[in-house]
PDB file of C-alpha atoms in Angstrom:
ATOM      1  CA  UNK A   1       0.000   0.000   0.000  1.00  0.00           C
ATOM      2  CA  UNK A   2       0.881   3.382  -0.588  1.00  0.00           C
ATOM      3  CA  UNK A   3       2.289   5.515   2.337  1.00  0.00           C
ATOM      4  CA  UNK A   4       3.362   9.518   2.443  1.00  0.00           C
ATOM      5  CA  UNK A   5       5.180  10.278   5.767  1.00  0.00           C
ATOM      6  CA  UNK A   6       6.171  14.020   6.183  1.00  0.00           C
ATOM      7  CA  UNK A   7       8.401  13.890   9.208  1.00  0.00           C
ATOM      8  CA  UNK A   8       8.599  16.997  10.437  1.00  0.00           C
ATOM      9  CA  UNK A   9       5.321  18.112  12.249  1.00  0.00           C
ATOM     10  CA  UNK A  10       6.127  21.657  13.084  1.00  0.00           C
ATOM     11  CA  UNK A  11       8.638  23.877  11.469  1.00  0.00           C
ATOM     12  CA  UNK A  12       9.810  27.992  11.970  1.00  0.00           C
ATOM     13  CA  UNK A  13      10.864  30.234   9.357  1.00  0.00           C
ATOM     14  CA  UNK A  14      12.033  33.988   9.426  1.00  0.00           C
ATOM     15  CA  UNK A  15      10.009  36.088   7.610  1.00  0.00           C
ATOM     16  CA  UNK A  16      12.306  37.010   3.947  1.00  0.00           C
ATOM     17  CA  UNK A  17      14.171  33.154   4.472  1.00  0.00           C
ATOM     18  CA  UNK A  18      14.160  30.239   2.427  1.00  0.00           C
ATOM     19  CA  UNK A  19      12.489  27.315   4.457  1.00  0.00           C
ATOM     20  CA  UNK A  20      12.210  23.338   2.647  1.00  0.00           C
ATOM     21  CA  UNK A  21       9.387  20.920   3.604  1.00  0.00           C
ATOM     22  CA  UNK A  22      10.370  16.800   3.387  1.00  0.00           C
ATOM     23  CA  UNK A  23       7.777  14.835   2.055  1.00  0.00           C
ATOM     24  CA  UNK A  24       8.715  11.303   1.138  1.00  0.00           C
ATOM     25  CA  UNK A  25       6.313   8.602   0.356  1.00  0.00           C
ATOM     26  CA  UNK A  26       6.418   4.886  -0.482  1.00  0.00           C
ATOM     27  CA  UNK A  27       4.911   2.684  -4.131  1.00  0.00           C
ATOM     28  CA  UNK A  28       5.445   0.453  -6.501  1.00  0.00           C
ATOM     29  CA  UNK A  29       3.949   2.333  -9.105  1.00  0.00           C
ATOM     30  CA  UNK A  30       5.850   4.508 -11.579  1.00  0.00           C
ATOM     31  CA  UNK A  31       2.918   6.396 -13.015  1.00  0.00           C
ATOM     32  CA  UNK A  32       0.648   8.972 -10.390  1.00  0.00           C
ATOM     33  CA  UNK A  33       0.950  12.447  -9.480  1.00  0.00           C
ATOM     34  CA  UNK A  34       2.039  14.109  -5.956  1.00  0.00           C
ATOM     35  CA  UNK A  35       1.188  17.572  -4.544  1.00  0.00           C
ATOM     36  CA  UNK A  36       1.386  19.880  -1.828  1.00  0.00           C
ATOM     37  CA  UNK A  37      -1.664  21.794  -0.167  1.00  0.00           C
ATOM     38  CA  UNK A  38      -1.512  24.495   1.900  1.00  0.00           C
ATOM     39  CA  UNK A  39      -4.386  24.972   4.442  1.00  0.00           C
ATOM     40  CA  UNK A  40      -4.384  28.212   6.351  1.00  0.00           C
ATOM     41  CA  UNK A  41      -6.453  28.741   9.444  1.00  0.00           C
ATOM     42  CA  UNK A  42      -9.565  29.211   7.584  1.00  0.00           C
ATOM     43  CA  UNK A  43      -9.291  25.850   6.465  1.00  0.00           C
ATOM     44  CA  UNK A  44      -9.228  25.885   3.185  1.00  0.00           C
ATOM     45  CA  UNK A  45      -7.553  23.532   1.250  1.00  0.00           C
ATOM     46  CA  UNK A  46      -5.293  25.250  -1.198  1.00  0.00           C
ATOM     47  CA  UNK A  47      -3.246  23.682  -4.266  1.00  0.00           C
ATOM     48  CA  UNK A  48       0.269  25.483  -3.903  1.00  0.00           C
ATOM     49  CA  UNK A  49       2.437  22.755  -6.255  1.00  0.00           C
ATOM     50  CA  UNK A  50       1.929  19.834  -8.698  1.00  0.00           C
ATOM     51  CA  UNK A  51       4.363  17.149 -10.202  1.00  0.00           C
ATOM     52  CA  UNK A  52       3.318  14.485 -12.686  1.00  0.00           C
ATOM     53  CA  UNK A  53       6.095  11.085 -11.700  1.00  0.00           C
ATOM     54  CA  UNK A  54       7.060  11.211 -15.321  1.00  0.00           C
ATOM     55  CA  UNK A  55       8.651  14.809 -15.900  1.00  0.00           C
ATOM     56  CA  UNK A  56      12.001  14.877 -14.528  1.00  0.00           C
ATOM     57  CA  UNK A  57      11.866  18.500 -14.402  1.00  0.00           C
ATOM     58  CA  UNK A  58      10.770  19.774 -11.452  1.00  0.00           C
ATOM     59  CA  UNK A  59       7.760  21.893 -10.938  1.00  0.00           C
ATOM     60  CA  UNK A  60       8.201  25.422  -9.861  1.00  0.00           C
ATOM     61  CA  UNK A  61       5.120  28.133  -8.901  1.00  0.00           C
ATOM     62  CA  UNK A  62       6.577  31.439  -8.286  1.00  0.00           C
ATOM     63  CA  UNK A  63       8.445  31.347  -4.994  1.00  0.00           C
ATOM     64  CA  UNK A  64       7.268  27.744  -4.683  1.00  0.00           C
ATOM     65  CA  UNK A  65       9.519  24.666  -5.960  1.00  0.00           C
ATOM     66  CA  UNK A  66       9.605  21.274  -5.478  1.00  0.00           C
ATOM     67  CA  UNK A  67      12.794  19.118  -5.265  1.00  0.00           C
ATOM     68  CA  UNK A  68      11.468  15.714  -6.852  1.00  0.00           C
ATOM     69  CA  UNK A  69      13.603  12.778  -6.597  1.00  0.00           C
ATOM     70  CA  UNK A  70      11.796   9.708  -8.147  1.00  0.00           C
ATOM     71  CA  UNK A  71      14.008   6.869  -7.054  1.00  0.00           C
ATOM     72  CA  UNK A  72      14.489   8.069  -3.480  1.00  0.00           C
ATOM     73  CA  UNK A  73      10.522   8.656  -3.583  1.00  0.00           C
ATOM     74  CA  UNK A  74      11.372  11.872  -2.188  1.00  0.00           C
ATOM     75  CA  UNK A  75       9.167  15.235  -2.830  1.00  0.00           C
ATOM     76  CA  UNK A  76      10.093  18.267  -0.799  1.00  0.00           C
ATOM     77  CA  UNK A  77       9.007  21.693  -0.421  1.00  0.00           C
ATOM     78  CA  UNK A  78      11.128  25.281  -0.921  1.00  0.00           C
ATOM     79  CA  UNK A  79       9.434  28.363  -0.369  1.00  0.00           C
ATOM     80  CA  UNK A  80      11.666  31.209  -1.076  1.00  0.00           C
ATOM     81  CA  UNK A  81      11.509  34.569   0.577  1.00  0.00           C
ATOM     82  CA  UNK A  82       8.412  32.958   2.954  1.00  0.00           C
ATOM     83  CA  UNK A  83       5.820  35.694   4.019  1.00  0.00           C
ATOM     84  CA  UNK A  84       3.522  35.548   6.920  1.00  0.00           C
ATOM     85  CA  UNK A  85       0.995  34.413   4.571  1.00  0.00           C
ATOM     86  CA  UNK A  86       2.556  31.316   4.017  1.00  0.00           C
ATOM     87  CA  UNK A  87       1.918  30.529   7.411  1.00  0.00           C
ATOM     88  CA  UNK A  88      -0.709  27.120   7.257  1.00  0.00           C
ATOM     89  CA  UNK A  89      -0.609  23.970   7.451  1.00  0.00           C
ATOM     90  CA  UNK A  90       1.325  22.095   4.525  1.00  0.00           C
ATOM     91  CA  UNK A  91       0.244  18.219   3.107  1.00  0.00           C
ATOM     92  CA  UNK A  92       2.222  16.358   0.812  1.00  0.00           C
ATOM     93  CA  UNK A  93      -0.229  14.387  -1.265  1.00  0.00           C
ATOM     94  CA  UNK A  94      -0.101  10.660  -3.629  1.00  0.00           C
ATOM     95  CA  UNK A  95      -2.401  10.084  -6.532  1.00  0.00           C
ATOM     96  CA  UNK A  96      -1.868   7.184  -8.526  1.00  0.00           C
ATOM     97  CA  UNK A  97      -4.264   6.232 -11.959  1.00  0.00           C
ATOM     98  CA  UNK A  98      -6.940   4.496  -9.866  1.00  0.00           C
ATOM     99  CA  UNK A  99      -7.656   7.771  -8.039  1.00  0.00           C
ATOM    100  CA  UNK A 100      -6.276   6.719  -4.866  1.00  0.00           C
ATOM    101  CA  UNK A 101      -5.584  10.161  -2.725  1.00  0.00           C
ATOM    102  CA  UNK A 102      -2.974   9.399   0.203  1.00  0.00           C
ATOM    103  CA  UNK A 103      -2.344  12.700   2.485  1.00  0.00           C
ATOM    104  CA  UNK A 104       0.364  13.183   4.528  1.00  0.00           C
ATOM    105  CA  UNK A 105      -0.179  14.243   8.208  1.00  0.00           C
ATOM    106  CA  UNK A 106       1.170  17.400   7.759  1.00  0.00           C
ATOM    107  CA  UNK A 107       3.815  19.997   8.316  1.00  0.00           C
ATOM    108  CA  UNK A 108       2.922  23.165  10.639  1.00  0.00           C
ATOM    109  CA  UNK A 109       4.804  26.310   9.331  1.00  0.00           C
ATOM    110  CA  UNK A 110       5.184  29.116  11.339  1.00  0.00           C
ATOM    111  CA  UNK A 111       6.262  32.366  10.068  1.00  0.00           C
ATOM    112  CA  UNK A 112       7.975  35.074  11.927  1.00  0.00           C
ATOM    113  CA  UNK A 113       8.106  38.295  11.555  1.00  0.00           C
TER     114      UNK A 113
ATOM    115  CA  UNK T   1     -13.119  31.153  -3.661  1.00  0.00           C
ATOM    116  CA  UNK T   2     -12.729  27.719  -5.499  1.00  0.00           C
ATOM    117  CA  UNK T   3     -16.403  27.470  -7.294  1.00  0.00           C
ATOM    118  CA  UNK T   4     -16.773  23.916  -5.306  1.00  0.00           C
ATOM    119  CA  UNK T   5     -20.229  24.402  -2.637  1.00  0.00           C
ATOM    120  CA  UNK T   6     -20.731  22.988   0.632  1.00  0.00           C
ATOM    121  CA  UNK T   7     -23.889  22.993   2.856  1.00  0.00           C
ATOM    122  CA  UNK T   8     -24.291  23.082   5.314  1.00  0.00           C
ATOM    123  CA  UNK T   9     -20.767  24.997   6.842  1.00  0.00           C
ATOM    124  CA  UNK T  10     -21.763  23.439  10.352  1.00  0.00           C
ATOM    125  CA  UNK T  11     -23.601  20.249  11.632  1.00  0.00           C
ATOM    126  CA  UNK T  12     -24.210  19.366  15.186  1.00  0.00           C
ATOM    127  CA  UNK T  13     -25.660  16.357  15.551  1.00  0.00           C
ATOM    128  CA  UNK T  14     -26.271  13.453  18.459  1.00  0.00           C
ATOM    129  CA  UNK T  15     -24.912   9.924  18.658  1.00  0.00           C
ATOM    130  CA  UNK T  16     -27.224   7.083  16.641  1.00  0.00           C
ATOM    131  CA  UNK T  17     -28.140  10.106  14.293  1.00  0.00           C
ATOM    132  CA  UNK T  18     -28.178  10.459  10.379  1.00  0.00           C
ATOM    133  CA  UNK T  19     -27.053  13.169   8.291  1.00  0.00           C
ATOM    134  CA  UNK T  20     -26.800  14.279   4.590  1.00  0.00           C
ATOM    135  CA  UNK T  21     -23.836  16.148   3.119  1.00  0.00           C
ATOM    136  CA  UNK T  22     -24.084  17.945   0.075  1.00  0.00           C
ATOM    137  CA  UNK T  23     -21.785  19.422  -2.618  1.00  0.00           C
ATOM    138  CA  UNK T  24     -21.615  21.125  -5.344  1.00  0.00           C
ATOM    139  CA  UNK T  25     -18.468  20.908  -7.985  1.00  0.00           C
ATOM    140  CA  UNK T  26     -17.442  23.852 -10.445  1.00  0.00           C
ATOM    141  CA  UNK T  27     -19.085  23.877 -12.752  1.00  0.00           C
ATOM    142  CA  UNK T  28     -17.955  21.567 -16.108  1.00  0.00           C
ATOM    143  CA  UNK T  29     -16.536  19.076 -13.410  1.00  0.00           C
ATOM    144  CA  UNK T  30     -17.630  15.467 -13.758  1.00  0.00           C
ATOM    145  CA  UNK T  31     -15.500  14.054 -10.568  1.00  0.00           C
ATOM    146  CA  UNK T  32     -16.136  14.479  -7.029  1.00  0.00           C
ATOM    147  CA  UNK T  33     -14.068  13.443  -4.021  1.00  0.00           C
ATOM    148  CA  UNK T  34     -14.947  13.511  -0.071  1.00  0.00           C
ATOM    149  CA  UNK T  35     -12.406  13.477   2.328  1.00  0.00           C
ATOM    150  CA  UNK T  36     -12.330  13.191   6.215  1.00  0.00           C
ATOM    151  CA  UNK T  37     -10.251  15.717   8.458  1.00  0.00           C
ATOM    152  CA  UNK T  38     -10.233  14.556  12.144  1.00  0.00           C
ATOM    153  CA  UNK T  39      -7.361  15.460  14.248  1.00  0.00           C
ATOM    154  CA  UNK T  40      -6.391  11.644  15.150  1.00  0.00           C
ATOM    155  CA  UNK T  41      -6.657  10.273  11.604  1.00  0.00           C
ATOM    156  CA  UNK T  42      -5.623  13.307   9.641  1.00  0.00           C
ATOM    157  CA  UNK T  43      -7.106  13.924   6.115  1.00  0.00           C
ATOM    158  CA  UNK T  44      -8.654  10.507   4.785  1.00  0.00           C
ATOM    159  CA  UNK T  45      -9.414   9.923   1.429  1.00  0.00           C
ATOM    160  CA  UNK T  46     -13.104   8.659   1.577  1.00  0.00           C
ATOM    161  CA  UNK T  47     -14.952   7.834  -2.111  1.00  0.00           C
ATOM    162  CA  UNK T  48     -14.392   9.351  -5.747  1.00  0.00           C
ATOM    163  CA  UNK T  49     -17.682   9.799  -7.816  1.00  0.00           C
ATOM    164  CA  UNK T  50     -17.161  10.815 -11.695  1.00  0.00           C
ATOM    165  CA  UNK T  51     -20.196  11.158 -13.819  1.00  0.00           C
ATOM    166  CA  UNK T  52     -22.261   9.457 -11.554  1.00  0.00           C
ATOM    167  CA  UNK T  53     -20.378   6.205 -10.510  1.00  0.00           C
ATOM    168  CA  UNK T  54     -18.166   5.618  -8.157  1.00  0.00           C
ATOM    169  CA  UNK T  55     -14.664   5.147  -8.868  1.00  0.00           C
ATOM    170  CA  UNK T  56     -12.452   5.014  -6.270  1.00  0.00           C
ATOM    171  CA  UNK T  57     -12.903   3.436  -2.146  1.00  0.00           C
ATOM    172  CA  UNK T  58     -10.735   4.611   0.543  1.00  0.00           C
ATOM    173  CA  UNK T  59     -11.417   4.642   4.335  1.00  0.00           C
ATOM    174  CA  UNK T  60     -15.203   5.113   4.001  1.00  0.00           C
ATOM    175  CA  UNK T  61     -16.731   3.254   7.031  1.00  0.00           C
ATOM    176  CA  UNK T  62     -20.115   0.942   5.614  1.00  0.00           C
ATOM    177  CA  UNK T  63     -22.161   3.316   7.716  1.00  0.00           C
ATOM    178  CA  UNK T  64     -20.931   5.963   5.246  1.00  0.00           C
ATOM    179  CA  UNK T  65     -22.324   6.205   1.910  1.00  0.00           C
ATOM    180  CA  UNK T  66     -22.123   8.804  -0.991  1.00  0.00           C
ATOM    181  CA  UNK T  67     -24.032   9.200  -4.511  1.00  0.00           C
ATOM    182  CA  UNK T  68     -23.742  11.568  -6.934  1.00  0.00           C
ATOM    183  CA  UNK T  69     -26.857  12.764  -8.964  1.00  0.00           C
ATOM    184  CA  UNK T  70     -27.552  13.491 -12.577  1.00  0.00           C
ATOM    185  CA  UNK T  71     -27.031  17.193 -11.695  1.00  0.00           C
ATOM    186  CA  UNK T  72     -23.303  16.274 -10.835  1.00  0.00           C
ATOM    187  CA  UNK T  73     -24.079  17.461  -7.526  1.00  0.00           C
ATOM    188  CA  UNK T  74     -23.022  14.971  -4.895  1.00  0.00           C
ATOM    189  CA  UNK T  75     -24.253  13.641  -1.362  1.00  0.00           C
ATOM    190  CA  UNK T  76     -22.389  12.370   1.500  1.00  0.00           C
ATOM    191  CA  UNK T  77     -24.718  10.071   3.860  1.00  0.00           C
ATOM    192  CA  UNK T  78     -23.604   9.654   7.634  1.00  0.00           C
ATOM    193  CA  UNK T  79     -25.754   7.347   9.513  1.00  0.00           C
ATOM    194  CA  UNK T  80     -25.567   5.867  13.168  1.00  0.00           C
ATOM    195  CA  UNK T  81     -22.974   8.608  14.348  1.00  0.00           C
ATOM    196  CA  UNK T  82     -20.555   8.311  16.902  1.00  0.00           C
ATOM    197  CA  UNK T  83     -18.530  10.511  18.881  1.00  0.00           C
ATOM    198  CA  UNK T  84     -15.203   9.637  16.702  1.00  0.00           C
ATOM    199  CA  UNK T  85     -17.121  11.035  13.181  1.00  0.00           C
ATOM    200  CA  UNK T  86     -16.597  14.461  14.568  1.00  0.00           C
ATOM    201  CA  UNK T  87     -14.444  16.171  11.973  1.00  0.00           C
ATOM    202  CA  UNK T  88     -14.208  18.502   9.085  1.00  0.00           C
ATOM    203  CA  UNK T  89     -15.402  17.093   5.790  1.00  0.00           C
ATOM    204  CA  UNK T  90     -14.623  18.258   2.195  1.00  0.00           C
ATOM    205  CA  UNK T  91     -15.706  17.872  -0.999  1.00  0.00           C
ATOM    206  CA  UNK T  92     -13.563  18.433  -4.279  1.00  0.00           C
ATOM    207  CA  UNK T  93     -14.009  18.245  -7.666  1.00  0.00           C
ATOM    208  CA  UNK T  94     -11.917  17.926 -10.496  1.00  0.00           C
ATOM    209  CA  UNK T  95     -12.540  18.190 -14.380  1.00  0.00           C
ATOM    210  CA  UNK T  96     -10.990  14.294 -15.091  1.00  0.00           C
ATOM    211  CA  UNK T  97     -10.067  11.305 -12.884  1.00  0.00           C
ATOM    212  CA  UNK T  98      -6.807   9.356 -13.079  1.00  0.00           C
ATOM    213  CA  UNK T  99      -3.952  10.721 -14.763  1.00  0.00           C
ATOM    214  CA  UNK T 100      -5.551  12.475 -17.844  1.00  0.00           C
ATOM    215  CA  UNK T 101      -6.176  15.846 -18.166  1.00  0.00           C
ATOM    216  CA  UNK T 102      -5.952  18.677 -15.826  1.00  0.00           C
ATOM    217  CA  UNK T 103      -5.778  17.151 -12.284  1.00  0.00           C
ATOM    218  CA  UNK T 104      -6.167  20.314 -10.429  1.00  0.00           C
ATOM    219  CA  UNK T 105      -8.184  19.214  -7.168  1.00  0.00           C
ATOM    220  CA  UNK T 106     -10.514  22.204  -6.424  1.00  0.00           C
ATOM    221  CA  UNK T 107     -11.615  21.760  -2.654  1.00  0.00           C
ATOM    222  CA  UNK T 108     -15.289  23.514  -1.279  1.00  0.00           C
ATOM    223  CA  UNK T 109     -14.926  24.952   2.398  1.00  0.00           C
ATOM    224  CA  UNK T 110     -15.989  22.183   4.016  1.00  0.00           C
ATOM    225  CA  UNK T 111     -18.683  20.522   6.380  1.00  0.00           C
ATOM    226  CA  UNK T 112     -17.767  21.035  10.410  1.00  0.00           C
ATOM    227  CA  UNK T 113     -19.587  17.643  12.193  1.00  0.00           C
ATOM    228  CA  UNK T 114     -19.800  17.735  15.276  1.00  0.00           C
ATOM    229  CA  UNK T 115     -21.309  14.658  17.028  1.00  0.00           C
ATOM    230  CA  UNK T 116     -22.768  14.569  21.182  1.00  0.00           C
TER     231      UNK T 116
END
């Protein structure tokens, strides 16, 4: 069975710094699709980053990049020049072709100022 | 806003009870997805509905059950409630399932449970 473990459950960034987010996750499949959600204190869930397993390239969303290495099943996080906005809660996500959705439990990032 | 509805935003609810979830995707998508956010268990993937049949199990419990209508809307059915089915449920849509087209996962607000 699939698994995504994000081991760090709380993390602290200055305000202007560069701060990375681990995600790894464990399958046997080589097609699917992984992502990271943001989820302020309002709950909602937000897309921040997408990468599809078979572009080696990795994805980057403005200060948002990803750091995807496929045969250490590792997918982490950099957010450049954070801003209190960014602080939320942060899940790594797993989507394979049968619609399977596997969340992480999450990464608490705390901005300050 | 994401364009995906949720009603109602809160539910409170006694033990042995039944209630009805409801969503609404954006429109033009045919999938829908619930999930479960409790703080012991995390986000769970429950059921994937596209077009109308279900595609995809996760943890749904068998006193769960989902369906979604002709309208594309979808409904998420709770029934004999207990304490631990307090939590925070959402509903997302997509435009495709599986790994063609635009995968984009667009969540609603969601529905706060809480069970006595």
């Amino acid at each position: 069975a699939q698994t995504v473990t994000q081991s760090q459950p709380e993390m602290s960034v200055q305000e202007a710094e560069t701060v990375t987010l681990s995600c790894t996750y464990d399958t046997s499949e080589s097609d699917y699709y992984l992502f990271w959600y943001k989820q302020p204190p309002s709950r909602q869930m937000i897309l921040v980053i997408r990468q599809e397993a078979y572009k080696q390239q990795n994805a980057t969303e403005n200060r948002f990049s990803v750091n995807f290495q496929k045969a250490a099943k590792s997918f982490s996080l950099k957010i450049s020049d954070s801003q209190l906005g960014d602080a939320a809660m942060y899940f790594c996500a797993y989507k394979n072709r049968d619609d399977k959705i596997i969340f992480g439990k999450g990464t608490r990032l705390h901005i300050l100022p | 806003d994401s364009g995906v509805t949720q009603t109602p935003k809160h539910l409170i609810t006694a033990t042995g009870q039944r209630v009805t979830l409801r969503c609404s995707p954006r429109s033009g998508d045919l999938s829908v997805y619930w999930y479960q956010q409790s703080l012991d268990q995390g986000l769970q993937f429950l059921i994937h509905y596209y077009n109308g049949e279900e595609r995809a199990k996760g943890n749904i419990l068998e006193r769960f059950s989902a369906q979604q209508f002709p309208d594309l809307h979808s409904e998420l059915n709770l029934s004999s409630l207990e304490l631990g089915d307090s939590a925070l449920y959402f509903c997302a849509s997509s435009e495709a399932p599986g790994l063609a087209g635009y995968n984009e996962q667009f969540f609603g607000p969601g529905t706060r449970l809480t069970v006595l």
